[in-house]
PDB file of C-alpha atoms in Angstrom:
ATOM      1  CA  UNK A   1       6.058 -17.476  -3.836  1.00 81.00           C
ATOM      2  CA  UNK A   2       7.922 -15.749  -0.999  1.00 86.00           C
ATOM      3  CA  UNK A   3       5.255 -13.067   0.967  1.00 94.00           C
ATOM      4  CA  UNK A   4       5.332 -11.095   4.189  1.00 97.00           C
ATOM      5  CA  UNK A   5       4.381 -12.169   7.103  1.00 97.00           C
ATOM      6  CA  UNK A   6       2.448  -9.937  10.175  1.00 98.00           C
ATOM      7  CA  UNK A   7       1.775 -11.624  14.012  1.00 97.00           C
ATOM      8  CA  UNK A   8      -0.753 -11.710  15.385  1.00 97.00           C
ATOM      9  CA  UNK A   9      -3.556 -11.250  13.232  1.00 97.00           C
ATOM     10  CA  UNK A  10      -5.407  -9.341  15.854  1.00 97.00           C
ATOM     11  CA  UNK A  11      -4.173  -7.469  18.938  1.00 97.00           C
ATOM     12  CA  UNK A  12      -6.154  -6.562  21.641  1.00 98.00           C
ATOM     13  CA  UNK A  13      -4.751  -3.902  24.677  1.00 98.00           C
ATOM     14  CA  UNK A  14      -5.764  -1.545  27.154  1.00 97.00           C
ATOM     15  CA  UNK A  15      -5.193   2.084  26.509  1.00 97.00           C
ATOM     16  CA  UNK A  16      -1.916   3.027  27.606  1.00 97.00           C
ATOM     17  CA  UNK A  17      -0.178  -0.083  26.978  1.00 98.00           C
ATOM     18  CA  UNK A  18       2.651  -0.832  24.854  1.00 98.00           C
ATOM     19  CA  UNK A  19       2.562  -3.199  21.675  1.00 98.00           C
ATOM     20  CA  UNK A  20       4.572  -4.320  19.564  1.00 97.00           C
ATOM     21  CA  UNK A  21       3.123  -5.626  15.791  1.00 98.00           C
ATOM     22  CA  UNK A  22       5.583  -8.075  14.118  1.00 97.00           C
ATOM     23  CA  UNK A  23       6.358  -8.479  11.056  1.00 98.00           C
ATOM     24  CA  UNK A  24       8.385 -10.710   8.332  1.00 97.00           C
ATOM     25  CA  UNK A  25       9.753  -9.167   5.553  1.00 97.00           C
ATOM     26  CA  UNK A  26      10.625 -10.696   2.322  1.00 96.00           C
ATOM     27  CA  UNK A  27      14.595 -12.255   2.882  1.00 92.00           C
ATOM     28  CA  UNK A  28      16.047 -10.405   0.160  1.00 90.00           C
ATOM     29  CA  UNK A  29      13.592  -7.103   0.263  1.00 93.00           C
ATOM     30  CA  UNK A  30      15.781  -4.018   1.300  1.00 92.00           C
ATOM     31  CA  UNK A  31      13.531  -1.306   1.831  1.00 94.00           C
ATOM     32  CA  UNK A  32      10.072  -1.946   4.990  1.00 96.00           C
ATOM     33  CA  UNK A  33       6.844  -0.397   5.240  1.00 97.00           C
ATOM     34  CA  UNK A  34       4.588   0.385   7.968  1.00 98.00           C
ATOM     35  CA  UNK A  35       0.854   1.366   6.735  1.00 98.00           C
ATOM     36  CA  UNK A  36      -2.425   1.975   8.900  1.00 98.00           C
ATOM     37  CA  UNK A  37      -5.738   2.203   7.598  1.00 97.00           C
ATOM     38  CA  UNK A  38      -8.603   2.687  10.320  1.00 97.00           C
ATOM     39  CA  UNK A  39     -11.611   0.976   9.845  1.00 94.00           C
ATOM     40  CA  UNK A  40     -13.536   2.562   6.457  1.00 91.00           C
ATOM     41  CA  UNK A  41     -10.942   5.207   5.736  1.00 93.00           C
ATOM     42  CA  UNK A  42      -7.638   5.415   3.903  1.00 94.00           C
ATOM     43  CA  UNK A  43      -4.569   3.445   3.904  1.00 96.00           C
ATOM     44  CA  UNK A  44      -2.038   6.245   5.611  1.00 96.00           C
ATOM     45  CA  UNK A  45       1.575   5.971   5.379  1.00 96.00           C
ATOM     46  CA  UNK A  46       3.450   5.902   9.130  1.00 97.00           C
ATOM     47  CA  UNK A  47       6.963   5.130   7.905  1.00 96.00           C
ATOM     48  CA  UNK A  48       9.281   3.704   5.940  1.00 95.00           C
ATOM     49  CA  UNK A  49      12.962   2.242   6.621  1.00 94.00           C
ATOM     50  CA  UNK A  50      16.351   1.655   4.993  1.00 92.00           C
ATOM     51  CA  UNK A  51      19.705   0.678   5.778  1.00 90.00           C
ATOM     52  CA  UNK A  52      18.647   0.354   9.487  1.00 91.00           C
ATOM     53  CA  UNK A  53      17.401   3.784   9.804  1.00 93.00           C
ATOM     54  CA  UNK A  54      14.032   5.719   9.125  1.00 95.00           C
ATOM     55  CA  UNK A  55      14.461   7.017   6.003  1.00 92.00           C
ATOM     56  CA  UNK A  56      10.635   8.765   5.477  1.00 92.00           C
ATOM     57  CA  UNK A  57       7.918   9.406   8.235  1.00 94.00           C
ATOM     58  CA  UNK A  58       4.192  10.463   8.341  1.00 95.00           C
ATOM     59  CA  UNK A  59       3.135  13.328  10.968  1.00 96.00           C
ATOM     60  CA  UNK A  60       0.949  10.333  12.153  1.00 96.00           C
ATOM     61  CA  UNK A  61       4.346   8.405  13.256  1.00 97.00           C
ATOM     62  CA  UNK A  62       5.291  10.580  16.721  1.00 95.00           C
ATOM     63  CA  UNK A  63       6.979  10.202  19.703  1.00 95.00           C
ATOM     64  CA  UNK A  64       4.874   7.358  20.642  1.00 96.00           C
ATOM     65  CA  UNK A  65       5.799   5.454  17.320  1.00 98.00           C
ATOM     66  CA  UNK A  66       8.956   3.176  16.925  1.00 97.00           C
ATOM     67  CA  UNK A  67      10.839   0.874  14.149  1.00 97.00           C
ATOM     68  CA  UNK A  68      13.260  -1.177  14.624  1.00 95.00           C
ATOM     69  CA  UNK A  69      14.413  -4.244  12.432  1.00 93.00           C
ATOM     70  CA  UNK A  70      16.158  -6.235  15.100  1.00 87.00           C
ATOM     71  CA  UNK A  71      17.624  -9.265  14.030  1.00 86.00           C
ATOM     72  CA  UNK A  72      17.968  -8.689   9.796  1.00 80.00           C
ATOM     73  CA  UNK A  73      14.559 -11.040   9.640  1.00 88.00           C
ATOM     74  CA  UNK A  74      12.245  -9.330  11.697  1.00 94.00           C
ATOM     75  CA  UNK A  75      10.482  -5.961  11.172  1.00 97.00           C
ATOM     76  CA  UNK A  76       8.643  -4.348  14.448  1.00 97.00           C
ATOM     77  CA  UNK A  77       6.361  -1.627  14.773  1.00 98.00           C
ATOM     78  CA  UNK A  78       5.895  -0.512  18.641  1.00 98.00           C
ATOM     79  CA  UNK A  79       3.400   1.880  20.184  1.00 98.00           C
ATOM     80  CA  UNK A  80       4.648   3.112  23.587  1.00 96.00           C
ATOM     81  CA  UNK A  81       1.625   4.549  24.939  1.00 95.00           C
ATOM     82  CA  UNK A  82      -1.687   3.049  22.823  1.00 97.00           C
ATOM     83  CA  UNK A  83      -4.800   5.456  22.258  1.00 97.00           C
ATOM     84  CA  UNK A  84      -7.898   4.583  21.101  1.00 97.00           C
ATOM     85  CA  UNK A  85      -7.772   6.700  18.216  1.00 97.00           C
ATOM     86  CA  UNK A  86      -4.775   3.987  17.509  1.00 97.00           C
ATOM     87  CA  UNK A  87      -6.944   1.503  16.629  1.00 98.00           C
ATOM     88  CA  UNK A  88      -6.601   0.229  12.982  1.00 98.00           C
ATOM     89  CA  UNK A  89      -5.363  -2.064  10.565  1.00 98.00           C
ATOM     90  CA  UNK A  90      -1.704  -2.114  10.535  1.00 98.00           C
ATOM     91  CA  UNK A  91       0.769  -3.241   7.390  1.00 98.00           C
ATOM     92  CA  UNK A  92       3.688  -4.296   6.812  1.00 98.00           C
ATOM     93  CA  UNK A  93       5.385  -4.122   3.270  1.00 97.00           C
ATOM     94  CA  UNK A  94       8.621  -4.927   2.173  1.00 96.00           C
ATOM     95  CA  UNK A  95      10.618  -3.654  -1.216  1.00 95.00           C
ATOM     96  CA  UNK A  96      13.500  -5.199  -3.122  1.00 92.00           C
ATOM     97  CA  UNK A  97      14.843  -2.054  -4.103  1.00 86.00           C
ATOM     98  CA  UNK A  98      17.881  -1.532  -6.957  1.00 74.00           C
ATOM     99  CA  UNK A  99      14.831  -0.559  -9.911  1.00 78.00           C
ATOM    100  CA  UNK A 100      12.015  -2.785  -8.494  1.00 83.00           C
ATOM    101  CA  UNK A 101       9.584  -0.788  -6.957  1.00 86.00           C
ATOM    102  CA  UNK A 102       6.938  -2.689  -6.344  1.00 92.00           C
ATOM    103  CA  UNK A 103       5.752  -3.084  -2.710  1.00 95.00           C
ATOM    104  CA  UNK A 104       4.692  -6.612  -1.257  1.00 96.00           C
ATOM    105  CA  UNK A 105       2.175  -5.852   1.664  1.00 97.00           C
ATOM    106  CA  UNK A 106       1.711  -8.443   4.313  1.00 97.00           C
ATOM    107  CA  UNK A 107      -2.613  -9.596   5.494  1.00 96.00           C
ATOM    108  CA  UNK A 108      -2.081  -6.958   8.487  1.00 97.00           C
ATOM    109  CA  UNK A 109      -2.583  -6.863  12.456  1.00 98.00           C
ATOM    110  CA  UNK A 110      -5.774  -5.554  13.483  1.00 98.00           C
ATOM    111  CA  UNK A 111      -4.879  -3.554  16.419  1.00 98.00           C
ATOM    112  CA  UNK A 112      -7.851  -3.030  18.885  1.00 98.00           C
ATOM    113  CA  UNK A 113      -7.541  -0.745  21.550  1.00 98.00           C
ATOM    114  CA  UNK A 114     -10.262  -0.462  24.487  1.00 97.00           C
TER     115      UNK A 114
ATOM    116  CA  UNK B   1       2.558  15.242  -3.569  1.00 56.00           C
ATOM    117  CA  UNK B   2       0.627  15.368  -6.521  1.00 64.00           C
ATOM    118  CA  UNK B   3      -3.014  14.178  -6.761  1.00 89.00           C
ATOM    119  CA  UNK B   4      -4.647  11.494  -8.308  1.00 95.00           C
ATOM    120  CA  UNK B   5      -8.725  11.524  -9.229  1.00 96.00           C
ATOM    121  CA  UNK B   6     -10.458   8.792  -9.703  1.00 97.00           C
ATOM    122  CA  UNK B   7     -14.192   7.863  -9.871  1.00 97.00           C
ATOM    123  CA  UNK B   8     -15.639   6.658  -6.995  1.00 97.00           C
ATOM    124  CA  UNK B   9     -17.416   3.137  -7.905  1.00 97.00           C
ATOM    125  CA  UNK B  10     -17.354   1.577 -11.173  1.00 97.00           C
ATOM    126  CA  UNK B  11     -19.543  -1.753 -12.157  1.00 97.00           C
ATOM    127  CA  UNK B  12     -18.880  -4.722 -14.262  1.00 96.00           C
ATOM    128  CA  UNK B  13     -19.965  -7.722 -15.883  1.00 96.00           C
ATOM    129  CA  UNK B  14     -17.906 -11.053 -15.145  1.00 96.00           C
ATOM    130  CA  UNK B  15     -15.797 -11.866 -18.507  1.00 96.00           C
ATOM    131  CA  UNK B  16     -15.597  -7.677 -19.798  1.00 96.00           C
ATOM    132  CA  UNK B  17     -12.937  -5.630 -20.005  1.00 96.00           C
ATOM    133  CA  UNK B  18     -12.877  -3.141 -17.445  1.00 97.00           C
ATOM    134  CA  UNK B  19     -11.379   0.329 -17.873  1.00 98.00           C
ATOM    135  CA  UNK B  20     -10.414   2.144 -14.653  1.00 98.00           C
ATOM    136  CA  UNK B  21      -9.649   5.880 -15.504  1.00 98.00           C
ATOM    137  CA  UNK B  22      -7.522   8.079 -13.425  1.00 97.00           C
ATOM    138  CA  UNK B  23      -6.210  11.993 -13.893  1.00 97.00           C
ATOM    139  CA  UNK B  24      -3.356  13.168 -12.266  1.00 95.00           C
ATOM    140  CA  UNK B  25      -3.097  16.664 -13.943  1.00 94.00           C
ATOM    141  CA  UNK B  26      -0.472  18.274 -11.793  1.00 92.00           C
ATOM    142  CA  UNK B  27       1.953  14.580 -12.162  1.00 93.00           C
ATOM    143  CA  UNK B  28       5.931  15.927 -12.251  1.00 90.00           C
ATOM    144  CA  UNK B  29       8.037  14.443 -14.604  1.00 88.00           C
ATOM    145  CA  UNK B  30       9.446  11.896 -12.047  1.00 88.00           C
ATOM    146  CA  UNK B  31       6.518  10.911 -10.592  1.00 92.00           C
ATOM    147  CA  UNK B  32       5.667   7.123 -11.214  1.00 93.00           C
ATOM    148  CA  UNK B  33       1.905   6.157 -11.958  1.00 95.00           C
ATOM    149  CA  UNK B  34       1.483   2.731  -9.813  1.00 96.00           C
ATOM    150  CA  UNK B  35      -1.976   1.315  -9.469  1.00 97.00           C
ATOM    151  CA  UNK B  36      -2.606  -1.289  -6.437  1.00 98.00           C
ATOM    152  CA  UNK B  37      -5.965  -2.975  -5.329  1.00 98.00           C
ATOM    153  CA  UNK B  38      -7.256  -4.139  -2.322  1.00 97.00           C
ATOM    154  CA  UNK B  39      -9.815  -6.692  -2.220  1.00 95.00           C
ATOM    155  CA  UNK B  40     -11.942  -7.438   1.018  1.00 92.00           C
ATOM    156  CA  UNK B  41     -10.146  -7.777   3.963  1.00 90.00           C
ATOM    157  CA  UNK B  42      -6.540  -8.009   2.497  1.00 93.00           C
ATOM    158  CA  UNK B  43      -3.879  -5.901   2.250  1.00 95.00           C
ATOM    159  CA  UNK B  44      -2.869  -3.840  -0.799  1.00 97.00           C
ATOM    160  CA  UNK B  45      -1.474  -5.295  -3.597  1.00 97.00           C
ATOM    161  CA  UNK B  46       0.600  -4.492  -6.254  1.00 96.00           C
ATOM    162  CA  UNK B  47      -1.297  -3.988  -9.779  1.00 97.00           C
ATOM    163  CA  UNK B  48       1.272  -2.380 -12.213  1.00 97.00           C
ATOM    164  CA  UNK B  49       3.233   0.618 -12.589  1.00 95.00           C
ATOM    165  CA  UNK B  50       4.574   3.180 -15.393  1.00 95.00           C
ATOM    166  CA  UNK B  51       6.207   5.866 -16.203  1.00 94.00           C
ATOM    167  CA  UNK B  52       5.650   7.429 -19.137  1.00 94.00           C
ATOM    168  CA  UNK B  53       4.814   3.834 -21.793  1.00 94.00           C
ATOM    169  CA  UNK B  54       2.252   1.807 -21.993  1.00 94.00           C
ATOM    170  CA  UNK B  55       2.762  -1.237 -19.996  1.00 95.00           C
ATOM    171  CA  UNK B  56       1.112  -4.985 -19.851  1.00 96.00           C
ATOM    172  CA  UNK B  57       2.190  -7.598 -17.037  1.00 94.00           C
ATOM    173  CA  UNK B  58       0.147 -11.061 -16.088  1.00 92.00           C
ATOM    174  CA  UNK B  59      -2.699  -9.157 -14.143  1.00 91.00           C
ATOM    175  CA  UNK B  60      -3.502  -5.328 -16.305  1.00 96.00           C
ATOM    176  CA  UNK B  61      -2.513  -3.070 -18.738  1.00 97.00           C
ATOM    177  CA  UNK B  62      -1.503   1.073 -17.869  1.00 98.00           C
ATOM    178  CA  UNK B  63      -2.536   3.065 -20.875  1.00 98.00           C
ATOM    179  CA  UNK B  64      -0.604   6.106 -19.934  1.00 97.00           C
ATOM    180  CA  UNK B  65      -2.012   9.506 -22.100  1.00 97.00           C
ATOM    181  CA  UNK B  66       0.993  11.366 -24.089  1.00 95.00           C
ATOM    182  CA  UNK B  67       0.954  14.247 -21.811  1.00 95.00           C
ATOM    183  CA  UNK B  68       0.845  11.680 -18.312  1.00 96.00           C
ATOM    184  CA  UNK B  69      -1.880  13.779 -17.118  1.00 96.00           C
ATOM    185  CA  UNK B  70      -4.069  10.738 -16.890  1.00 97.00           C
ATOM    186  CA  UNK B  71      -4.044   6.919 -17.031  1.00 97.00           C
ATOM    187  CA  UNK B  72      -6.181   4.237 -17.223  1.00 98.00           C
ATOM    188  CA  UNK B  73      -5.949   0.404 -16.026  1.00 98.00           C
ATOM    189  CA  UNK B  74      -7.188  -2.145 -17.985  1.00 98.00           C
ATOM    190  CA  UNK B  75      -8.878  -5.540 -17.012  1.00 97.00           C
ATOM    191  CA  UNK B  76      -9.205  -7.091 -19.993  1.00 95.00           C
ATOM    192  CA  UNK B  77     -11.071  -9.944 -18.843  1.00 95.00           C
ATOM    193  CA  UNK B  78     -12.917  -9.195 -15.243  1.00 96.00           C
ATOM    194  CA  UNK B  79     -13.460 -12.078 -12.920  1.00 96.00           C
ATOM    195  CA  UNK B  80     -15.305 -12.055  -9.652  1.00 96.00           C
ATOM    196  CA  UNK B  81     -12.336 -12.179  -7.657  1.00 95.00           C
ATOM    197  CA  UNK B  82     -11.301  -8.724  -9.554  1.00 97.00           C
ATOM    198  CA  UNK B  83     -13.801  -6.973  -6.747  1.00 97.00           C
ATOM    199  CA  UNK B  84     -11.802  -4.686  -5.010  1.00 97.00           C
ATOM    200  CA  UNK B  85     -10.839  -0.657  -4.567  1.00 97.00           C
ATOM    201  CA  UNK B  86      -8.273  -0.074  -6.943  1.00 98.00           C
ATOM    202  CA  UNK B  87      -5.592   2.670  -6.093  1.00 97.00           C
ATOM    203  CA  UNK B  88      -3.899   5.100  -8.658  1.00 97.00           C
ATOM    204  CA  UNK B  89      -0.879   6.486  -7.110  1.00 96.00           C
ATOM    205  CA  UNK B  90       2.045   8.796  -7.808  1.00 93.00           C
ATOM    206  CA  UNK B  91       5.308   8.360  -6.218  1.00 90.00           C
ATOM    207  CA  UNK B  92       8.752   9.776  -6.714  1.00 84.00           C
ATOM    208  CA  UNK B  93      11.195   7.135  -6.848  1.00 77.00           C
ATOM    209  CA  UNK B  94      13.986   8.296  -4.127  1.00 75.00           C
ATOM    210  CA  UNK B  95      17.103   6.269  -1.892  1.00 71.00           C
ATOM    211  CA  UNK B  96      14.803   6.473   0.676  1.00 75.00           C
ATOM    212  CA  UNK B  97      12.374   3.861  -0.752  1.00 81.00           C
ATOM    213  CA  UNK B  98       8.795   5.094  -2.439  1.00 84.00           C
ATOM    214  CA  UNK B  99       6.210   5.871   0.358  1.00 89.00           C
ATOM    215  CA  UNK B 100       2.576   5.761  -1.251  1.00 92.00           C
ATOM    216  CA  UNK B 101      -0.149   7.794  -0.461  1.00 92.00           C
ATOM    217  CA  UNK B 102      -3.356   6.074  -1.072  1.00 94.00           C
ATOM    218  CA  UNK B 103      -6.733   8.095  -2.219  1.00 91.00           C
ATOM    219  CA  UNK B 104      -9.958   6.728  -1.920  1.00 92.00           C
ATOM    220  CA  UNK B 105      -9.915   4.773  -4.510  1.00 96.00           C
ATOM    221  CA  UNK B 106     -12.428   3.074  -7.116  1.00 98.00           C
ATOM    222  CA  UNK B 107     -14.415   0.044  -5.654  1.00 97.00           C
ATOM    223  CA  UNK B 108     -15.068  -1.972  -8.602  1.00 98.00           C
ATOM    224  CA  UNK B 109     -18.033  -4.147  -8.187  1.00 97.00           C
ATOM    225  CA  UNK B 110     -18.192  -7.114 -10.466  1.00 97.00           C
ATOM    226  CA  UNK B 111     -21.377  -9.044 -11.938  1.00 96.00           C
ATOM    227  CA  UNK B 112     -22.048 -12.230 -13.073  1.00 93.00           C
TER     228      UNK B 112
END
């Protein structure tokens, strides 16, 4: 059964430096995801993406926050200029769109920031 | 968006059905009920969704109350691998895709 993918499991960085979470959406999934959920709290929305543009973002996804889908497989979510506060679980999920609704979630980077 | 209550923690016993209740008093007519779970140390995952019928797939049923102002998922046989929080969430169905805002939650424990 086709699922998304996330690299790397578990990203480690200095505060202030950029990263960039990867992700693989499902080939024939139109509509991508991005998700945080820091450790014991919520799963929060950062933004979502269609036809190669942001189509919905949280007041969590700033300046500092980027998408870009760069090669029609691959789905990146870069932070510029990491914070501590930054550090969370990030997901990726893809959607086929056209009436299917339902949203595939990839396992997640864990995103540590010291 | 509108809100969606739902108990806190709910217990089972291994081979029971398992109702999950959720009200969502202030749902608009276009608002989809979607219920996802998340078990330990996974991502969310995709339950089942409705509008305004009753609906059964491979994993749950959505009992869906005439007036939508509440639902409730259905396990109809729990397992131990069932553990998780399980999410009941509105969303309007738009071209820009369906962002979902996740509550707390129910974390259902399961017994043996």
């Amino acid at each position: 059964e086709p699922e998304v993918t996330q690299t790397p499991s578990h990203q480690v960085t200095q505060m202030g430096q950029e990263v960039i979470l990867r992700c693989v959406p499902i080939s024939n999934h139109l509509y991508f995801y991005w998700y945080r959920q820091i450790l014991g709290q919520k799963v929060e929305f950062l933004v979502s993406f269609y036809n190669n543009e942001i189509s919905e973002k949280s007041e969590i996804f700033d300046d500092q926050f980027s998408v870009e889908r760069p090669d029609g497989s691959n789905f990146t979510l870069k932070i510029r200029s990491t914070k501590l506060e930054d550090s969370a679980m990030y997901f990726c999920a893809s959607q086929k769109g056209g009436g299917e609704i339902e949203q595939f979630f990839g396992p997640g980077t864990r995103l540590t920031v010291l | 968006d509108a809100k969606t209550t739902q108990p806190n923690s709910m217990e089972s016993n291994e081979e029971e059905p398992v109702h999950l209740p959720c009200n969502h008093s202030t749902i608009s007519g276009t608002d989809y009920i979607h219920w996802y779970r998340q078990l330990p140390s996974q991502g969310p995952e995709y339950v089942i969704h409705g509008l305004t019928s009753n609906v059964n797939n491979r994993m749950a049923s959505l009992a869906i109350a005439e007036d939508r102002k509440s639902s409730t998922l259905i396990l109809h046989r729990a397992t131990l691998r069932d553990a998780a929080v399980y999410y009941c969430i509105l969303s309007r169905l738009n071209n820009a895709g369906n962002m979902l805002t996740f509550g707390g939650g129910t974390r259902l424990m399961v017994k043996p």
